[in-house]
mmCIF file of C-alpha atoms in Angstrom:
data_model
loop_
_atom_site.group_PDB
_atom_site.id
_atom_site.type_symbol
_atom_site.label_atom_id
_atom_site.label_comp_id
_atom_site.label_asym_id
_atom_site.label_seq_id
_atom_site.Cartn_x
_atom_site.Cartn_y
_atom_site.Cartn_z
ATOM 1 C CA MET Z 1 195.090 69.083 8.490
ATOM 2 C CA THR Z 2 194.700 71.489 11.330
ATOM 3 C CA GLY Z 3 193.248 74.975 11.442
ATOM 4 C CA GLY Z 4 194.596 77.885 9.494
ATOM 5 C CA GLU Z 5 193.610 80.369 6.842
ATOM 6 C CA ASP Z 6 195.133 78.197 4.081
ATOM 7 C CA ASN Z 7 193.215 75.057 5.045
ATOM 8 C CA PRO Z 8 191.044 74.284 1.984
ATOM 9 C CA PHE Z 9 188.635 72.106 3.948
ATOM 10 C CA PRO Z 10 188.064 73.163 7.543
ATOM 11 C CA SER Z 11 186.137 70.558 9.501
ATOM 12 C CA LEU Z 12 182.480 71.115 10.248
ATOM 13 C CA GLU Z 13 183.399 71.590 13.902
ATOM 14 C CA MET Z 14 185.797 74.359 12.899
ATOM 15 C CA THR Z 15 182.973 76.007 10.959
ATOM 16 C CA GLU Z 16 180.656 75.732 13.955
ATOM 17 C CA ARG Z 17 183.240 77.404 16.184
ATOM 18 C CA ALA Z 18 183.868 80.152 13.633
ATOM 19 C CA THR Z 19 180.179 80.957 13.049
ATOM 20 C CA GLY Z 20 178.655 80.172 16.415
ATOM 21 C CA LEU Z 21 176.049 78.028 14.625
ATOM 22 C CA ARG Z 22 175.304 74.363 15.242
ATOM 23 C CA ALA Z 23 174.634 71.779 12.541
ATOM 24 C CA ARG Z 24 171.392 69.832 12.759
ATOM 25 C CA GLU Z 25 172.073 68.343 9.324
ATOM 26 C CA ARG Z 26 175.760 68.207 8.354
ATOM 27 C CA LEU Z 27 175.598 68.004 4.576
ATOM 28 C CA SER Z 28 178.666 70.066 3.650
ATOM 29 C CA THR Z 29 181.404 67.415 3.730
ATOM 30 C CA ASN Z 30 180.059 64.575 1.541
ATOM 31 C CA GLU Z 31 179.728 62.138 4.421
ATOM 32 C CA ASN Z 32 177.700 58.953 4.021
ATOM 33 C CA GLU Z 33 174.392 59.826 5.674
ATOM 34 C CA PHE Z 34 173.279 56.162 5.690
ATOM 35 C CA GLY Z 35 176.091 55.103 8.020
ATOM 36 C CA PRO Z 36 178.198 51.938 8.225
ATOM 37 C CA ALA Z 37 176.929 48.376 8.159
ATOM 38 C CA PRO Z 38 175.914 46.916 11.554
ATOM 39 C CA GLU Z 39 178.566 44.200 11.214
ATOM 40 C CA VAL Z 40 181.191 46.898 10.703
ATOM 41 C CA VAL Z 41 180.140 48.587 13.930
ATOM 42 C CA ARG Z 42 180.456 45.231 15.715
ATOM 43 C CA ALA Z 43 183.915 44.708 14.227
ATOM 44 C CA ILE Z 44 184.970 48.139 15.472
ATOM 45 C CA GLY Z 45 183.855 47.247 18.993
ATOM 46 C CA ALA Z 46 185.724 43.961 18.914
ATOM 47 C CA ALA Z 47 188.906 45.539 17.544
ATOM 48 C CA ALA Z 48 188.795 48.224 20.236
ATOM 49 C CA GLN Z 49 189.596 45.490 22.766
ATOM 50 C CA GLU Z 50 193.008 45.248 21.088
ATOM 51 C CA CYS Z 51 193.668 48.957 20.647
ATOM 52 C CA HIS Z 52 196.693 48.731 22.962
ATOM 53 C CA ARG Z 53 198.427 46.665 20.252
ATOM 54 C CA TYR Z 54 200.249 48.113 17.266
ATOM 55 C CA PRO Z 55 198.733 47.195 13.890
ATOM 56 C CA ASP Z 56 200.393 45.126 11.196
ATOM 57 C CA CYS Z 57 202.154 47.964 9.412
ATOM 58 C CA ASP Z 58 202.295 45.831 6.246
ATOM 59 C CA HIS Z 59 198.466 45.510 6.322
ATOM 60 C CA HIS Z 60 198.947 42.098 4.744
ATOM 61 C CA GLU Z 61 195.431 40.739 5.193
ATOM 62 C CA LEU Z 62 193.698 43.905 3.982
ATOM 63 C CA ARG Z 63 195.956 44.166 0.939
ATOM 64 C CA ARG Z 64 195.353 40.489 0.183
ATOM 65 C CA ARG Z 65 191.592 40.967 0.385
ATOM 66 C CA LEU Z 66 191.646 44.118 -1.720
ATOM 67 C CA GLY Z 67 193.894 42.508 -4.300
ATOM 68 C CA HIS Z 68 191.465 39.609 -4.569
ATOM 69 C CA THR Z 69 188.515 42.001 -4.921
ATOM 70 C CA LEU Z 70 190.298 44.138 -7.502
ATOM 71 C CA GLY Z 71 191.835 41.249 -9.441
ATOM 72 C CA VAL Z 72 195.485 42.236 -8.926
ATOM 73 C CA PRO Z 73 198.311 40.893 -6.725
ATOM 74 C CA GLU Z 74 198.402 42.350 -3.233
ATOM 75 C CA ASP Z 75 201.705 44.126 -3.907
ATOM 76 C CA HIS Z 76 199.825 46.430 -6.276
ATOM 77 C CA VAL Z 77 197.905 47.831 -3.264
ATOM 78 C CA HIS Z 78 199.202 50.321 -0.696
ATOM 79 C CA ILE Z 79 197.238 51.223 2.454
ATOM 80 C CA GLY Z 80 197.046 54.814 3.691
ATOM 81 C CA SER Z 81 195.085 57.097 5.993
ATOM 82 C CA GLY Z 82 192.353 57.972 3.526
ATOM 83 C CA ILE Z 83 192.858 59.763 0.236
ATOM 84 C CA ASP Z 84 194.018 62.971 1.923
ATOM 85 C CA GLY Z 85 196.772 61.026 3.670
ATOM 86 C CA LEU Z 86 197.747 59.370 0.414
ATOM 87 C CA LEU Z 87 197.878 62.723 -1.372
ATOM 88 C CA GLY Z 88 200.318 63.953 1.262
ATOM 89 C CA VAL Z 89 202.504 60.881 0.733
ATOM 90 C CA ILE Z 90 202.364 61.336 -3.063
ATOM 91 C CA GLY Z 91 203.518 64.918 -2.633
ATOM 92 C CA ARG Z 92 206.523 63.832 -0.581
ATOM 93 C CA ALA Z 93 207.370 60.971 -2.956
ATOM 94 C CA PHE Z 94 206.983 62.639 -6.348
ATOM 95 C CA LEU Z 95 207.013 66.402 -5.798
ATOM 96 C CA GLY Z 96 209.181 69.009 -4.102
ATOM 97 C CA PRO Z 97 211.189 72.131 -4.968
ATOM 98 C CA GLY Z 98 211.861 72.331 -8.677
ATOM 99 C CA ARG Z 99 209.051 69.924 -9.539
ATOM 100 C CA THR Z 100 205.730 70.661 -11.201
ATOM 101 C CA ALA Z 101 202.125 69.574 -10.729
ATOM 102 C CA VAL Z 102 199.096 70.214 -12.936
ATOM 103 C CA THR Z 103 195.456 70.025 -11.904
ATOM 104 C CA SER Z 104 192.120 71.755 -12.513
ATOM 105 C CA ASP Z 105 191.393 75.043 -10.803
ATOM 106 C CA ALA Z 106 187.971 73.974 -9.514
ATOM 107 C CA THR Z 107 188.582 70.382 -8.440
ATOM 108 C CA TYR Z 108 189.195 68.980 -4.950
ATOM 109 C CA PRO Z 109 191.851 71.406 -3.656
ATOM 110 C CA THR Z 110 193.748 69.203 -1.210
ATOM 111 C CA PHE Z 111 196.176 67.862 -3.829
ATOM 112 C CA ALA Z 112 197.295 71.392 -4.745
ATOM 113 C CA TYR Z 113 197.462 72.280 -1.028
ATOM 114 C CA PHE Z 114 199.920 69.442 -0.352
ATOM 115 C CA ALA Z 115 201.864 69.980 -3.577
ATOM 116 C CA ARG Z 116 202.546 73.615 -2.674
ATOM 117 C CA ALA Z 117 203.471 72.597 0.868
ATOM 118 C CA CYS Z 118 206.120 70.300 -0.651
ATOM 119 C CA GLY Z 119 207.588 73.242 -2.556
ATOM 120 C CA ALA Z 120 206.308 72.243 -5.994
ATOM 121 C CA THR Z 121 204.981 74.648 -8.602
ATOM 122 C CA VAL Z 122 201.280 74.057 -9.235
ATOM 123 C CA HIS Z 123 199.668 74.947 -12.564
ATOM 124 C CA LEU Z 124 195.867 75.217 -12.611
ATOM 125 C CA VAL Z 125 193.724 74.821 -15.720
ATOM 126 C CA PRO Z 126 190.060 75.839 -15.909
ATOM 127 C CA TYR Z 127 187.117 73.523 -16.322
ATOM 128 C CA ARG Z 128 185.297 73.466 -19.630
ATOM 129 C CA ASP Z 129 181.503 73.444 -19.326
ATOM 130 C CA ALA Z 130 181.779 72.567 -15.611
ATOM 131 C CA ARG Z 131 183.876 69.463 -16.407
ATOM 132 C CA VAL Z 132 187.525 68.523 -16.176
ATOM 133 C CA ASP Z 133 189.203 69.564 -19.441
ATOM 134 C CA THR Z 134 191.539 66.677 -20.259
ATOM 135 C CA GLU Z 135 192.913 68.338 -23.392
ATOM 136 C CA ALA Z 136 193.945 71.363 -21.326
ATOM 137 C CA LEU Z 137 195.577 69.102 -18.733
ATOM 138 C CA ILE Z 138 197.578 67.350 -21.460
ATOM 139 C CA ARG Z 139 198.705 70.639 -23.022
ATOM 140 C CA ARG Z 140 199.783 72.127 -19.690
ATOM 141 C CA ALA Z 141 201.522 68.945 -18.587
ATOM 142 C CA THR Z 142 203.408 68.814 -21.887
ATOM 143 C CA ASP Z 143 204.348 72.494 -21.807
ATOM 144 C CA THR Z 144 205.563 72.391 -18.192
ATOM 145 C CA GLY Z 145 207.085 68.910 -18.130
ATOM 146 C CA ALA Z 146 204.793 68.065 -15.243
ATOM 147 C CA ASP Z 147 205.838 65.476 -12.698
ATOM 148 C CA VAL Z 148 202.250 64.821 -11.554
ATOM 149 C CA VAL Z 149 198.770 65.443 -12.988
ATOM 150 C CA TYR Z 150 195.835 65.072 -10.598
ATOM 151 C CA LEU Z 151 192.106 64.800 -11.167
ATOM 152 C CA ALA Z 152 189.137 63.325 -9.335
ATOM 153 C CA ASP Z 153 186.758 60.985 -11.138
ATOM 154 C CA PRO Z 154 183.938 61.175 -10.279
ATOM 155 C CA ASP Z 155 184.734 64.802 -9.713
ATOM 156 C CA ASN Z 156 184.372 66.770 -6.519
ATOM 157 C CA PRO Z 157 182.717 69.312 -6.381
ATOM 158 C CA THR Z 158 180.617 68.825 -9.536
ATOM 159 C CA GLY Z 159 179.922 65.072 -9.257
ATOM 160 C CA GLY Z 160 180.527 64.527 -12.982
ATOM 161 C CA SER Z 161 182.527 61.620 -14.381
ATOM 162 C CA LEU Z 162 184.758 61.224 -17.414
ATOM 163 C CA GLY Z 163 184.672 57.433 -17.154
ATOM 164 C CA ALA Z 164 187.383 54.805 -17.476
ATOM 165 C CA PRO Z 165 188.013 54.987 -21.250
ATOM 166 C CA ALA Z 166 188.687 58.738 -21.112
ATOM 167 C CA LEU Z 167 190.962 58.354 -18.073
ATOM 168 C CA LEU Z 168 193.069 55.679 -19.757
ATOM 169 C CA ARG Z 169 193.352 57.778 -22.915
ATOM 170 C CA LEU Z 170 194.517 60.677 -20.749
ATOM 171 C CA ALA Z 171 197.140 58.494 -19.056
ATOM 172 C CA ASP Z 172 198.437 57.282 -22.424
ATOM 173 C CA ARG Z 173 198.713 60.802 -23.881
ATOM 174 C CA LEU Z 174 200.583 62.417 -21.008
ATOM 175 C CA PRO Z 175 204.371 62.757 -21.229
ATOM 176 C CA ALA Z 176 206.124 59.492 -20.339
ATOM 177 C CA ARG Z 177 207.612 60.984 -17.159
ATOM 178 C CA THR Z 178 204.280 62.307 -15.852
ATOM 179 C CA LEU Z 179 202.425 60.443 -13.109
ATOM 180 C CA LEU Z 180 198.625 60.542 -13.391
ATOM 181 C CA VAL Z 181 196.846 60.458 -10.030
ATOM 182 C CA VAL Z 182 193.132 59.633 -10.199
ATOM 183 C CA ASP Z 183 191.153 60.296 -7.031
ATOM 184 C CA GLY Z 184 188.433 57.645 -7.033
ATOM 185 C CA ALA Z 185 186.748 58.508 -3.733
ATOM 186 C CA TYR Z 186 183.278 58.053 -5.273
ATOM 187 C CA THR Z 187 184.003 55.053 -7.513
ATOM 188 C CA GLU Z 188 181.374 52.831 -5.895
ATOM 189 C CA TYR Z 189 178.636 55.271 -6.989
ATOM 190 C CA GLN Z 190 179.623 55.097 -10.672
ATOM 191 C CA PRO Z 191 177.915 52.805 -13.157
ATOM 192 C CA PRO Z 192 180.164 49.724 -13.465
ATOM 193 C CA ALA Z 193 181.011 50.498 -17.092
ATOM 194 C CA ASP Z 194 182.505 53.861 -16.055
ATOM 195 C CA ARG Z 195 184.773 52.483 -13.332
ATOM 196 C CA LEU Z 196 188.481 51.967 -13.812
ATOM 197 C CA ALA Z 197 189.765 48.403 -13.570
ATOM 198 C CA ALA Z 198 192.832 47.854 -11.418
ATOM 199 C CA ASP Z 199 194.635 45.784 -14.051
ATOM 200 C CA GLY Z 200 194.304 48.697 -16.460
ATOM 201 C CA VAL Z 201 195.936 51.013 -13.936
ATOM 202 C CA THR Z 202 198.884 48.874 -12.867
ATOM 203 C CA GLY Z 203 200.464 48.762 -16.325
ATOM 204 C CA ARG Z 204 200.599 52.534 -16.588
ATOM 205 C CA ARG Z 205 202.374 55.396 -14.809
ATOM 206 C CA MET Z 206 199.224 55.948 -12.828
ATOM 207 C CA LEU Z 207 197.912 55.769 -9.259
ATOM 208 C CA TRP Z 208 194.241 55.152 -8.494
ATOM 209 C CA LEU Z 209 193.245 56.316 -5.027
ATOM 210 C CA ARG Z 210 190.327 54.715 -3.220
ATOM 211 C CA THR Z 211 188.752 55.202 0.185
ATOM 212 C CA PHE Z 212 186.514 53.574 2.766
ATOM 213 C CA SER Z 213 185.227 57.038 3.782
ATOM 214 C CA LYS Z 214 182.349 57.439 1.344
ATOM 215 C CA ALA Z 215 180.327 54.409 0.239
ATOM 216 C CA HIS Z 216 181.580 52.334 3.188
ATOM 217 C CA ALA Z 217 180.871 55.195 5.664
ATOM 218 C CA LEU Z 218 184.187 55.093 7.538
ATOM 219 C CA ALA Z 219 185.209 58.749 7.160
ATOM 220 C CA GLY Z 220 185.946 59.057 10.879
ATOM 221 C CA LEU Z 221 188.481 56.201 10.842
ATOM 222 C CA ARG Z 222 190.733 57.467 8.019
ATOM 223 C CA ILE Z 223 191.591 54.519 5.813
ATOM 224 C CA GLY Z 224 192.061 54.224 2.066
ATOM 225 C CA TYR Z 225 194.397 52.706 -0.476
ATOM 226 C CA ALA Z 226 196.361 53.327 -3.649
ATOM 227 C CA VAL Z 227 196.411 50.945 -6.611
ATOM 228 C CA GLY Z 228 199.364 51.060 -8.965
ATOM 229 C CA ASP Z 229 202.591 49.650 -10.298
ATOM 230 C CA ARG Z 230 204.917 48.074 -7.723
ATOM 231 C CA ALA Z 231 207.671 50.637 -8.319
ATOM 232 C CA LEU Z 232 205.286 53.544 -7.780
ATOM 233 C CA LEU Z 233 204.004 52.034 -4.538
ATOM 234 C CA ALA Z 234 207.581 51.418 -3.375
ATOM 235 C CA ALA Z 235 208.176 55.154 -3.732
ATOM 236 C CA LEU Z 236 205.163 55.805 -1.477
ATOM 237 C CA ARG Z 237 206.572 53.474 1.188
ATOM 238 C CA ARG Z 238 209.990 55.099 1.346
ATOM 239 C CA GLY Z 239 210.099 57.342 4.384
ATOM 240 C CA GLY Z 240 206.478 56.583 5.261
ATOM 241 C CA GLU Z 241 205.050 56.258 8.748
ATOM 242 C CA HIS Z 242 205.065 52.702 10.122
ATOM 243 C CA TYR Z 243 201.681 52.745 11.876
ATOM 244 C CA VAL Z 244 199.680 55.360 9.997
ATOM 245 C CA VAL Z 245 196.518 53.193 9.941
ATOM 246 C CA GLY Z 246 195.457 51.601 13.213
ATOM 247 C CA ARG Z 247 193.957 48.247 14.132
ATOM 248 C CA VAL Z 248 190.409 49.546 14.544
ATOM 249 C CA ALA Z 249 190.343 51.163 11.116
ATOM 250 C CA GLU Z 250 191.736 48.051 9.443
ATOM 251 C CA ALA Z 251 189.240 45.779 11.191
ATOM 252 C CA ALA Z 252 186.424 48.062 10.067
ATOM 253 C CA ALA Z 253 187.690 48.016 6.478
ATOM 254 C CA LEU Z 254 187.887 44.225 6.421
ATOM 255 C CA ALA Z 255 184.339 43.966 7.775
ATOM 256 C CA ALA Z 256 183.148 46.527 5.215
ATOM 257 C CA LEU Z 257 184.487 44.378 2.381
ATOM 258 C CA ASP Z 258 182.280 41.551 3.671
ATOM 259 C CA ALA Z 259 179.197 43.792 3.981
ATOM 260 C CA VAL Z 260 178.387 43.625 0.272
ATOM 261 C CA GLY Z 261 174.632 43.818 0.786
ATOM 262 C CA HIS Z 262 174.912 46.985 2.837
ATOM 263 C CA LEU Z 263 177.139 48.606 0.209
ATOM 264 C CA THR Z 264 174.717 47.694 -2.571
ATOM 265 C CA ASP Z 265 171.800 49.073 -0.567
ATOM 266 C CA THR Z 266 173.663 52.300 0.205
ATOM 267 C CA VAL Z 267 174.498 52.889 -3.458
ATOM 268 C CA ARG Z 268 170.893 52.162 -4.478
ATOM 269 C CA ARG Z 269 169.417 54.478 -1.841
ATOM 270 C CA THR Z 270 171.869 57.202 -2.797
ATOM 271 C CA ALA Z 271 170.875 56.967 -6.462
ATOM 272 C CA GLU Z 272 167.215 57.172 -5.471
ATOM 273 C CA GLY Z 273 168.003 60.208 -3.329
ATOM 274 C CA ARG Z 274 169.860 61.872 -6.190
ATOM 275 C CA ALA Z 275 166.852 61.397 -8.474
ATOM 276 C CA HIS Z 276 164.533 62.743 -5.770
ATOM 277 C CA TYR Z 277 166.668 65.831 -5.190
ATOM 278 C CA GLY Z 278 166.999 66.326 -8.936
ATOM 279 C CA ARG Z 279 163.232 66.462 -9.437
ATOM 280 C CA ARG Z 280 162.460 68.628 -6.445
ATOM 281 C CA LEU Z 281 165.340 71.065 -6.827
ATOM 282 C CA THR Z 282 164.385 71.581 -10.465
ATOM 283 C CA GLU Z 283 160.818 72.331 -9.368
ATOM 284 C CA LEU Z 284 162.233 74.940 -6.978
ATOM 285 C CA GLY Z 285 164.037 76.655 -9.854
ATOM 286 C CA TYR Z 286 167.568 75.342 -9.357
ATOM 287 C CA THR Z 287 169.739 73.742 -12.040
ATOM 288 C CA VAL Z 288 171.112 70.373 -10.929
ATOM 289 C CA LEU Z 289 174.475 69.255 -12.288
ATOM 290 C CA GLU Z 290 174.728 65.699 -13.583
ATOM 291 C CA GLY Z 291 176.690 63.465 -11.250
ATOM 292 C CA THR Z 292 177.425 59.995 -9.865
ATOM 293 C CA THR Z 293 178.443 60.633 -6.263
ATOM 294 C CA ASN Z 294 176.905 60.753 -2.792
ATOM 295 C CA PHE Z 295 176.239 64.485 -3.110
ATOM 296 C CA VAL Z 296 174.244 66.746 -5.378
ATOM 297 C CA THR Z 297 175.513 70.066 -6.748
ATOM 298 C CA PHE Z 298 173.067 72.664 -8.035
ATOM 299 C CA ARG Z 299 173.210 76.169 -9.468
ATOM 300 C CA CYS Z 300 171.375 79.135 -8.028
ATOM 301 C CA ALA Z 301 170.487 82.296 -9.921
ATOM 302 C CA ASP Z 302 173.876 83.859 -9.142
ATOM 303 C CA THR Z 303 176.689 83.894 -6.581
ATOM 304 C CA GLU Z 304 174.880 86.250 -4.243
ATOM 305 C CA THR Z 305 171.782 84.075 -4.219
ATOM 306 C CA ALA Z 306 173.854 80.970 -3.509
ATOM 307 C CA GLY Z 307 175.540 82.674 -0.576
ATOM 308 C CA ALA Z 308 172.226 83.895 0.815
ATOM 309 C CA VAL Z 309 170.605 80.467 0.540
ATOM 310 C CA ALA Z 310 173.581 78.790 2.224
ATOM 311 C CA LYS Z 311 173.497 81.339 5.039
ATOM 312 C CA ARG Z 312 169.775 80.921 5.653
ATOM 313 C CA LEU Z 313 170.114 77.142 5.650
ATOM 314 C CA ALA Z 314 172.990 77.325 8.140
ATOM 315 C CA GLN Z 315 170.942 79.542 10.420
ATOM 316 C CA SER Z 316 168.294 76.800 10.455
ATOM 317 C CA GLY Z 317 170.942 74.174 11.247
ATOM 318 C CA VAL Z 318 171.380 72.758 7.727
ATOM 319 C CA PHE Z 319 175.026 73.052 6.661
ATOM 320 C CA VAL Z 320 175.677 72.827 2.911
ATOM 321 C CA ARG Z 321 178.734 73.865 0.911
ATOM 322 C CA HIS Z 322 178.721 77.136 -1.020
ATOM 323 C CA LEU Z 323 181.357 76.495 -3.663
ATOM 324 C CA ALA Z 324 184.226 78.926 -4.048
ATOM 325 C CA ALA Z 325 185.765 77.235 -7.090
ATOM 326 C CA PRO Z 326 186.110 79.299 -10.298
ATOM 327 C CA GLY Z 327 183.002 79.044 -12.448
ATOM 328 C CA LEU Z 328 181.022 77.398 -9.663
ATOM 329 C CA THR Z 329 180.469 80.223 -7.184
ATOM 330 C CA ASP Z 330 176.738 80.166 -7.945
ATOM 331 C CA CYS Z 331 176.571 76.526 -6.810
ATOM 332 C CA LEU Z 332 175.677 74.730 -3.605
ATOM 333 C CA ARG Z 333 176.674 71.156 -2.826
ATOM 334 C CA MET Z 334 175.070 68.855 -0.265
ATOM 335 C CA SER Z 335 175.220 65.207 0.775
ATOM 336 C CA ILE Z 336 172.426 62.830 -0.201
ATOM 337 C CA GLY Z 337 170.743 61.150 2.767
ATOM 338 C CA PRO Z 338 167.596 59.250 3.737
ATOM 339 C CA THR Z 339 164.123 60.300 2.640
ATOM 340 C CA ALA Z 340 163.134 62.039 5.881
ATOM 341 C CA GLN Z 341 166.306 64.095 5.853
ATOM 342 C CA ARG Z 342 165.822 65.063 2.207
ATOM 343 C CA GLU Z 343 162.241 66.170 2.848
ATOM 344 C CA ALA Z 344 163.387 68.321 5.776
ATOM 345 C CA VAL Z 345 166.126 69.921 3.677
ATOM 346 C CA LEU Z 346 163.773 70.561 0.769
ATOM 347 C CA ALA Z 347 161.272 72.159 3.149
ATOM 348 C CA GLU Z 348 163.986 74.561 4.297
ATOM 349 C CA LEU Z 349 164.997 75.260 0.694
ATOM 350 C CA SER Z 350 161.399 75.961 -0.293
ATOM 351 C CA ARG Z 351 161.264 78.589 2.436
ATOM 352 C CA THR Z 352 164.417 80.246 1.093
ATOM 353 C CA ALA Z 353 163.515 80.063 -2.595
#
């Protein structure tokens, strides 16, 4: 995505240019503040020596490795340029003029952005108690004959999770023609019992989107994947770009799959950071939403207070996200990082409280 008034997620650099402020702590885009594994950085350097070569556009080795990790054949895995890139491909494959999509009005907005760009009609349903309302999604999908239903689990921007059993029940209750797209960007942060299993996805009209951007800390390289039935993935490949993911990104992803200890440590440190923020933000008078992601979302007294706090933090160089989603305009969202960073952010918040 490039600039423009309709861009739902301008980059932090775009925000800096628009405001004239500079970010000392960039906590507004859910980046992994712990960074990639050292062996991943080494793999990136080695792969850069071959950056004059085209990548394997079939991504055979990465799909084989992911299939082994997920417990499904490699032809149930499709590689793309992060979840945003995959959402664009899904829009082109399954939506268009005369087609219909259903999603929540407060969830990650990029799916709706791409769906409208494809000419589809997008129906939005409200959250219920700051959570995705699956019953409302089912009703709207049934009433409209939806081609695609999208949700994120764990959710962005709240961080909450429905969990695998609820997602599979949703998939089974949607109309037979409706494709369920589950954005699993934050899957690694979920308790194992709440995570989808790939073999439960592939037998349904369902796509599970995953990324190396969050827990693996490769947001700047743009690589992710879709898990699903072979026929659904074939539809994604038709008309797709040949070399959408480059050699450096693929090498980094392969190295990240080997860096199991680093991933485990990142997830543990993030959970500790979430608990730390939860205690301290509550002490400061904020209401912290329950979540299992690499960010924390918390309510202020009202929308005006949230805006004022976000502005004062930005002026001090701490960029957080003031949510604009319906029902969440009194909320701020910020990435969870190391202890020293958290203490600095909390010090700034205590001065604005």
